[in-house]
PDB file of C-alpha atoms in Angstrom:
ATOM      1  CA  MET A   1       5.814  -5.388  18.091  1.00  0.00           C
ATOM      2  CA  SER A   2       2.148  -6.062  18.614  1.00  0.00           C
ATOM      3  CA  ALA A   3      -0.891  -3.781  18.789  1.00  0.00           C
ATOM      4  CA  ASP A   4      -0.339  -3.723  22.586  1.00  0.00           C
ATOM      5  CA  ALA A   5       3.171  -2.384  22.016  1.00  0.00           C
ATOM      6  CA  ASP A   6       1.683   0.292  19.715  1.00  0.00           C
ATOM      7  CA  ALA A   7      -0.787   1.261  22.448  1.00  0.00           C
ATOM      8  CA  LEU A   8       2.052   1.645  24.978  1.00  0.00           C
ATOM      9  CA  LEU A   9       4.059   3.787  22.545  1.00  0.00           C
ATOM     10  CA  ILE A  10       0.993   5.940  21.802  1.00  0.00           C
ATOM     11  CA  GLU A  11       0.478   6.557  25.521  1.00  0.00           C
ATOM     12  CA  ARG A  12       4.124   7.604  25.803  1.00  0.00           C
ATOM     13  CA  VAL A  13       3.734   9.975  22.811  1.00  0.00           C
ATOM     14  CA  LYS A  14       0.644  11.526  24.415  1.00  0.00           C
ATOM     15  CA  ARG A  15       2.740  12.164  27.516  1.00  0.00           C
ATOM     16  CA  GLY A  16       5.259  14.059  25.375  1.00  0.00           C
ATOM     17  CA  ASP A  17       7.798  11.304  24.600  1.00  0.00           C
ATOM     18  CA  GLN A  18       8.976  12.063  21.038  1.00  0.00           C
ATOM     19  CA  LYS A  19      11.287   9.027  20.986  1.00  0.00           C
ATOM     20  CA  ALA A  20       8.202   6.808  21.248  1.00  0.00           C
ATOM     21  CA  PHE A  21       6.788   8.386  18.085  1.00  0.00           C
ATOM     22  CA  GLU A  22      10.117   7.829  16.305  1.00  0.00           C
ATOM     23  CA  LEU A  23       9.747   4.111  17.100  1.00  0.00           C
ATOM     24  CA  LEU A  24       6.284   4.094  15.498  1.00  0.00           C
ATOM     25  CA  VAL A  25       7.717   5.826  12.423  1.00  0.00           C
ATOM     26  CA  ILE A  26      10.523   3.248  12.163  1.00  0.00           C
ATOM     27  CA  LYS A  27       8.008   0.419  12.498  1.00  0.00           C
ATOM     28  CA  TYR A  28       5.579   1.658   9.820  1.00  0.00           C
ATOM     29  CA  GLN A  29       7.638   3.801   7.445  1.00  0.00           C
ATOM     30  CA  ARG A  30       8.323   1.077   4.850  1.00  0.00           C
ATOM     31  CA  LYS A  31       4.700  -0.091   4.835  1.00  0.00           C
ATOM     32  CA  ILE A  32       3.397   3.456   4.454  1.00  0.00           C
ATOM     33  CA  GLU A  33       5.874   4.228   1.660  1.00  0.00           C
ATOM     34  CA  ARG A  34       4.893   1.017  -0.144  1.00  0.00           C
ATOM     35  CA  LEU A  35       1.200   1.894   0.146  1.00  0.00           C
ATOM     36  CA  ILE A  36       1.818   5.427  -1.167  1.00  0.00           C
ATOM     37  CA  ALA A  37       3.989   4.082  -4.004  1.00  0.00           C
ATOM     38  CA  ARG A  38       0.972   2.083  -5.213  1.00  0.00           C
ATOM     39  CA  MET A  39      -1.128   5.259  -5.349  1.00  0.00           C
ATOM     40  CA  VAL A  40       1.440   7.824  -6.520  1.00  0.00           C
ATOM     41  CA  ARG A  41       3.689   6.680  -9.331  1.00  0.00           C
ATOM     42  CA  ASP A  42       6.192   9.523  -8.888  1.00  0.00           C
ATOM     43  CA  ALA A  43       9.108   8.195  -6.822  1.00  0.00           C
ATOM     44  CA  ASP A  44      10.134  11.754  -5.898  1.00  0.00           C
ATOM     45  CA  LEU A  45       6.830  12.311  -4.102  1.00  0.00           C
ATOM     46  CA  ILE A  46       6.626   9.097  -2.086  1.00  0.00           C
ATOM     47  CA  GLN A  47       8.899  10.157   0.784  1.00  0.00           C
ATOM     48  CA  ASP A  48       7.359  13.639   0.936  1.00  0.00           C
ATOM     49  CA  ILE A  49       3.864  12.187   1.233  1.00  0.00           C
ATOM     50  CA  ALA A  50       5.043   9.632   3.804  1.00  0.00           C
ATOM     51  CA  GLN A  51       6.642  12.423   5.844  1.00  0.00           C
ATOM     52  CA  GLU A  52       3.457  14.498   5.604  1.00  0.00           C
ATOM     53  CA  THR A  53       1.481  11.418   6.722  1.00  0.00           C
ATOM     54  CA  PHE A  54       3.574  11.041   9.872  1.00  0.00           C
ATOM     55  CA  ILE A  55       3.419  14.791  10.611  1.00  0.00           C
ATOM     56  CA  ARG A  56      -0.381  14.678  10.355  1.00  0.00           C
ATOM     57  CA  ALA A  57      -0.511  11.529  12.481  1.00  0.00           C
ATOM     58  CA  TYR A  58       1.660  13.144  15.153  1.00  0.00           C
ATOM     59  CA  ARG A  59      -0.575  16.217  15.281  1.00  0.00           C
ATOM     60  CA  ALA A  60      -3.747  14.116  15.356  1.00  0.00           C
ATOM     61  CA  LEU A  61      -2.487  11.553  17.881  1.00  0.00           C
ATOM     62  CA  PRO A  62      -4.075  13.289  20.905  1.00  0.00           C
ATOM     63  CA  GLN A  63      -7.460  12.569  19.248  1.00  0.00           C
ATOM     64  CA  PHE A  64      -6.623   8.896  18.580  1.00  0.00           C
ATOM     65  CA  ARG A  65      -8.978   6.889  20.812  1.00  0.00           C
ATOM     66  CA  GLY A  66      -7.833   3.404  19.875  1.00  0.00           C
ATOM     67  CA  GLU A  67     -11.185   2.376  18.343  1.00  0.00           C
ATOM     68  CA  SER A  68      -9.266   0.863  15.431  1.00  0.00           C
ATOM     69  CA  ALA A  69      -5.708  -0.463  15.291  1.00  0.00           C
ATOM     70  CA  PHE A  70      -3.083   2.277  15.104  1.00  0.00           C
ATOM     71  CA  TYR A  71      -1.818   1.116  11.695  1.00  0.00           C
ATOM     72  CA  THR A  72      -5.375   1.133  10.276  1.00  0.00           C
ATOM     73  CA  TRP A  73      -5.740   4.723  11.470  1.00  0.00           C
ATOM     74  CA  LEU A  74      -2.290   5.567  10.053  1.00  0.00           C
ATOM     75  CA  TYR A  75      -3.139   3.938   6.692  1.00  0.00           C
ATOM     76  CA  ARG A  76      -6.266   6.075   6.458  1.00  0.00           C
ATOM     77  CA  ILE A  77      -4.174   9.217   7.002  1.00  0.00           C
ATOM     78  CA  ALA A  78      -1.686   8.004   4.343  1.00  0.00           C
ATOM     79  CA  VAL A  79      -4.466   7.327   1.822  1.00  0.00           C
ATOM     80  CA  ASN A  80      -6.031  10.755   2.404  1.00  0.00           C
ATOM     81  CA  THR A  81      -2.641  12.513   2.223  1.00  0.00           C
ATOM     82  CA  ALA A  82      -1.803  10.722  -1.047  1.00  0.00           C
ATOM     83  CA  LYS A  83      -5.232  11.549  -2.524  1.00  0.00           C
ATOM     84  CA  LYS A  84      -4.757  15.221  -1.575  1.00  0.00           C
ATOM     85  CA  ALA A  85      -1.325  15.199  -3.257  1.00  0.00           C
ATOM     86  CA  LEU A  86      -2.828  13.640  -6.415  1.00  0.00           C
ATOM     87  CA  VAL A  87      -5.554  16.300  -6.554  1.00  0.00           C
ATOM     88  CA  GLU A  88      -2.920  19.030  -6.209  1.00  0.00           C
ATOM     89  CA  LEU A  89      -0.838  17.383  -8.946  1.00  0.00           C
ATOM     90  CA  LYS A  90      -3.823  17.445 -11.309  1.00  0.00           C
ATOM     91  CA  ARG A  91      -4.270  21.144 -10.605  1.00  0.00           C
ATOM     92  CA  ASP A  92      -0.561  21.804 -11.078  1.00  0.00           C
ATOM     93  CA  PRO A  93       0.731  18.885 -13.168  1.00  0.00           C
ATOM     94  CA  LEU A  94       4.484  18.590 -12.995  1.00  0.00           C
ATOM     95  CA  VAL A  95       5.764  15.321 -14.416  1.00  0.00           C
ATOM     96  CA  THR A  96       9.182  14.503 -13.064  1.00  0.00           C
ATOM     97  CA  GLU A  97      11.624  12.193 -14.798  1.00  0.00           C
ATOM     98  CA  SER A  98      11.264   9.518 -12.151  1.00  0.00           C
ATOM     99  CA  ALA A  99       7.519   9.364 -12.853  1.00  0.00           C
ATOM    100  CA  LEU A 100       8.226   8.707 -16.524  1.00  0.00           C
ATOM    101  CA  SER A 101      10.682   5.931 -15.755  1.00  0.00           C
ATOM    102  CA  SER A 102       8.982   4.771 -12.565  1.00  0.00           C
ATOM    103  CA  VAL A 103      10.393   1.358 -11.752  1.00  0.00           C
ATOM    104  CA  ASP A 104      10.519   0.520  -8.067  1.00  0.00           C
ATOM    105  CA  ASP A 105      13.531  -1.774  -7.702  1.00  0.00           C
ATOM    106  CA  ASP A 106      12.536  -2.669  -4.177  1.00  0.00           C
ATOM    107  CA  ASP A 107       8.897  -3.490  -4.929  1.00  0.00           C
ATOM    108  CA  GLU A 108       8.224  -6.804  -3.246  1.00  0.00           C
ATOM    109  CA  THR A 109       5.577  -7.835  -5.761  1.00  0.00           C
ATOM    110  CA  SER A 110       7.816  -7.415  -8.789  1.00  0.00           C
ATOM    111  CA  ARG A 111      11.223  -8.336  -7.456  1.00  0.00           C
ATOM    112  CA  VAL A 112      12.700 -11.554  -8.818  1.00  0.00           C
ATOM    113  CA  GLU A 113      16.065 -12.462  -7.348  1.00  0.00           C
ATOM    114  CA  ASN A 114      18.984 -12.269  -9.758  1.00  0.00           C
ATOM    115  CA  GLU A 115      20.619 -15.483  -8.594  1.00  0.00           C
ATOM    116  CA  LEU A 116      19.025 -18.725  -9.700  1.00  0.00           C
ATOM    117  CA  SER A 117      18.143 -21.001  -6.821  1.00  0.00           C
ATOM    118  CA  ASP A 118      18.421 -24.777  -7.129  1.00  0.00           C
ATOM    119  CA  GLY A 119      16.162 -26.158  -9.812  1.00  0.00           C
ATOM    120  CA  GLU A 120      15.281 -22.762 -11.299  1.00  0.00           C
ATOM    121  CA  THR A 121      15.881 -22.623 -15.007  1.00  0.00           C
ATOM    122  CA  PRO A 122      16.353 -19.317 -16.844  1.00  0.00           C
ATOM    123  CA  GLU A 123      12.995 -20.051 -18.536  1.00  0.00           C
ATOM    124  CA  ALA A 124      11.267 -20.407 -15.152  1.00  0.00           C
ATOM    125  CA  VAL A 125      12.779 -17.131 -13.941  1.00  0.00           C
ATOM    126  CA  LEU A 126      11.785 -15.400 -17.175  1.00  0.00           C
ATOM    127  CA  SER A 127       8.274 -16.785 -16.802  1.00  0.00           C
ATOM    128  CA  SER A 128       7.967 -15.601 -13.188  1.00  0.00           C
ATOM    129  CA  LYS A 129       9.296 -12.155 -14.195  1.00  0.00           C
ATOM    130  CA  GLU A 130       6.700 -12.026 -16.953  1.00  0.00           C
ATOM    131  CA  ILE A 131       3.936 -13.016 -14.518  1.00  0.00           C
ATOM    132  CA  ALA A 132       5.100 -10.407 -11.965  1.00  0.00           C
ATOM    133  CA  ALA A 133       5.221  -7.716 -14.680  1.00  0.00           C
ATOM    134  CA  THR A 134       1.741  -8.725 -15.875  1.00  0.00           C
ATOM    135  CA  VAL A 135       0.335  -8.591 -12.333  1.00  0.00           C
ATOM    136  CA  ASN A 136       1.899  -5.155 -11.790  1.00  0.00           C
ATOM    137  CA  ALA A 137       0.562  -3.886 -15.127  1.00  0.00           C
ATOM    138  CA  ALA A 138      -2.894  -5.241 -14.256  1.00  0.00           C
ATOM    139  CA  ILE A 139      -2.835  -3.524 -10.851  1.00  0.00           C
ATOM    140  CA  GLU A 140      -1.666  -0.311 -12.534  1.00  0.00           C
ATOM    141  CA  ALA A 141      -4.593  -0.427 -14.961  1.00  0.00           C
ATOM    142  CA  LEU A 142      -7.196  -0.727 -12.186  1.00  0.00           C
ATOM    143  CA  SER A 143      -9.256   2.234 -11.063  1.00  0.00           C
ATOM    144  CA  GLU A 144      -7.913   3.954  -7.955  1.00  0.00           C
ATOM    145  CA  ASP A 145     -10.514   2.357  -5.633  1.00  0.00           C
ATOM    146  CA  LEU A 146      -9.871  -1.173  -6.912  1.00  0.00           C
ATOM    147  CA  ARG A 147      -6.092  -0.710  -6.838  1.00  0.00           C
ATOM    148  CA  GLN A 148      -6.215   0.599  -3.272  1.00  0.00           C
ATOM    149  CA  ALA A 149      -8.437  -2.267  -2.075  1.00  0.00           C
ATOM    150  CA  ILE A 150      -6.325  -5.039  -3.647  1.00  0.00           C
ATOM    151  CA  THR A 151      -3.076  -3.419  -2.410  1.00  0.00           C
ATOM    152  CA  LEU A 152      -4.345  -3.208   1.157  1.00  0.00           C
ATOM    153  CA  ARG A 153      -5.539  -6.825   1.020  1.00  0.00           C
ATOM    154  CA  GLU A 154      -2.845  -8.684  -0.936  1.00  0.00           C
ATOM    155  CA  ILE A 155       0.256  -6.599  -0.282  1.00  0.00           C
ATOM    156  CA  GLU A 156      -0.394  -5.073   3.140  1.00  0.00           C
ATOM    157  CA  GLY A 157      -2.385  -8.049   4.443  1.00  0.00           C
ATOM    158  CA  LEU A 158      -5.210  -6.064   6.033  1.00  0.00           C
ATOM    159  CA  SER A 159      -8.498  -7.761   6.894  1.00  0.00           C
ATOM    160  CA  TYR A 160     -11.730  -6.821   5.115  1.00  0.00           C
ATOM    161  CA  ASP A 161     -12.860  -4.943   8.258  1.00  0.00           C
ATOM    162  CA  GLU A 162      -9.613  -2.975   8.372  1.00  0.00           C
ATOM    163  CA  ILE A 163      -9.833  -2.122   4.658  1.00  0.00           C
ATOM    164  CA  ALA A 164     -13.432  -0.924   5.137  1.00  0.00           C
ATOM    165  CA  ASP A 165     -12.138   1.280   7.943  1.00  0.00           C
ATOM    166  CA  VAL A 166      -9.221   2.668   5.895  1.00  0.00           C
ATOM    167  CA  MET A 167     -11.321   3.241   2.767  1.00  0.00           C
ATOM    168  CA  ASN A 168     -14.278   4.509   4.766  1.00  0.00           C
ATOM    169  CA  CYS A 169     -16.833   2.311   2.997  1.00  0.00           C
ATOM    170  CA  PRO A 170     -19.045  -0.703   3.843  1.00  0.00           C
ATOM    171  CA  ILE A 171     -17.414  -4.146   3.997  1.00  0.00           C
ATOM    172  CA  GLY A 172     -19.641  -5.319   1.096  1.00  0.00           C
ATOM    173  CA  THR A 173     -18.092  -2.610  -1.097  1.00  0.00           C
ATOM    174  CA  VAL A 174     -14.625  -3.796  -0.084  1.00  0.00           C
ATOM    175  CA  ARG A 175     -15.474  -7.404  -1.003  1.00  0.00           C
ATOM    176  CA  SER A 176     -16.853  -6.280  -4.357  1.00  0.00           C
ATOM    177  CA  ARG A 177     -13.782  -4.145  -5.150  1.00  0.00           C
ATOM    178  CA  ILE A 178     -11.360  -6.932  -4.254  1.00  0.00           C
ATOM    179  CA  PHE A 179     -13.366  -9.463  -6.294  1.00  0.00           C
ATOM    180  CA  ARG A 180     -13.407  -7.131  -9.337  1.00  0.00           C
ATOM    181  CA  ALA A 181      -9.684  -6.393  -8.961  1.00  0.00           C
ATOM    182  CA  ARG A 182      -8.836 -10.112  -8.769  1.00  0.00           C
ATOM    183  CA  GLU A 183     -10.983 -10.819 -11.831  1.00  0.00           C
ATOM    184  CA  ALA A 184      -9.208  -8.084 -13.812  1.00  0.00           C
ATOM    185  CA  ILE A 185      -5.775  -9.429 -12.785  1.00  0.00           C
ATOM    186  CA  ALA A 186      -6.820 -13.012 -13.605  1.00  0.00           C
ATOM    187  CA  GLU A 187      -8.012 -11.870 -17.055  1.00  0.00           C
ATOM    188  CA  ARG A 188      -4.517 -10.518 -17.776  1.00  0.00           C
ATOM    189  CA  LEU A 189      -2.815 -13.658 -16.449  1.00  0.00           C
ATOM    190  CA  ARG A 190      -4.914 -16.218 -18.354  1.00  0.00           C
ATOM    191  CA  PRO A 191      -2.831 -16.140 -21.566  1.00  0.00           C
ATOM    192  CA  LEU A 192       0.370 -16.713 -19.544  1.00  0.00           C
ATOM    193  CA  LEU A 193      -1.028 -19.535 -17.423  1.00  0.00           C
ATOM    194  CA  ASP A 194      -3.098 -21.298 -20.110  1.00  0.00           C
ATOM    195  CA  THR A 195      -6.100 -21.150 -17.809  1.00  0.00           C
ATOM    196  CA  PRO A 196      -9.442 -22.192 -19.320  1.00  0.00           C
ATOM    197  CA  ASP A 197     -12.106 -19.498 -19.495  1.00  0.00           C
ATOM    198  CA  GLY A 198     -14.304 -19.444 -16.452  1.00  0.00           C
ATOM    199  CA  LYS A 199     -11.451 -20.457 -14.148  1.00  0.00           C
ATOM    200  CA  ARG A 200      -9.574 -17.699 -12.368  1.00  0.00           C
ATOM    201  CA  TRP A 201      -6.101 -19.257 -12.141  1.00  0.00           C
TER     202      TRP A 201
END
């Protein structure tokens, strides 16, 4: 489904077609949950925040003018909803067990298939698991702004313009955040990849 398909569905929603909104939810739910999971490390909260995101989007849809892509607009709502949830958590900190043992089995950046494919040695799989774990740890250690920028770019595949729109900041700031995030990740990876200093990978 393209942006044109989104526009058609949005028009149907504005005319009162709830089924059309359900199709938008189906299309974007996994992406929104993955984005939220990168911001909120408590697995119990991810679905609640995603649901709240879609409720807010539904209520705000009459004001959506199509100046940005629908998913960019939706991402911005998700980011703001997650930030609001994090602020409320800090005011009323309740650490659930899943937050303490937060391992997302379905996280595309850290998943390494259990079966060995042709030519993959156990050492190679172990090495790729180690690299994936290091990348995840490096992303985790980033400040919220850097983590959000690199997630939107590398995991969600948004353009710099779209990230600037979602994060509500100039494109130069986006470039700087992504550069700093990549540098921090590269710094963590250097020992694993035997990369000379001064070279990123």
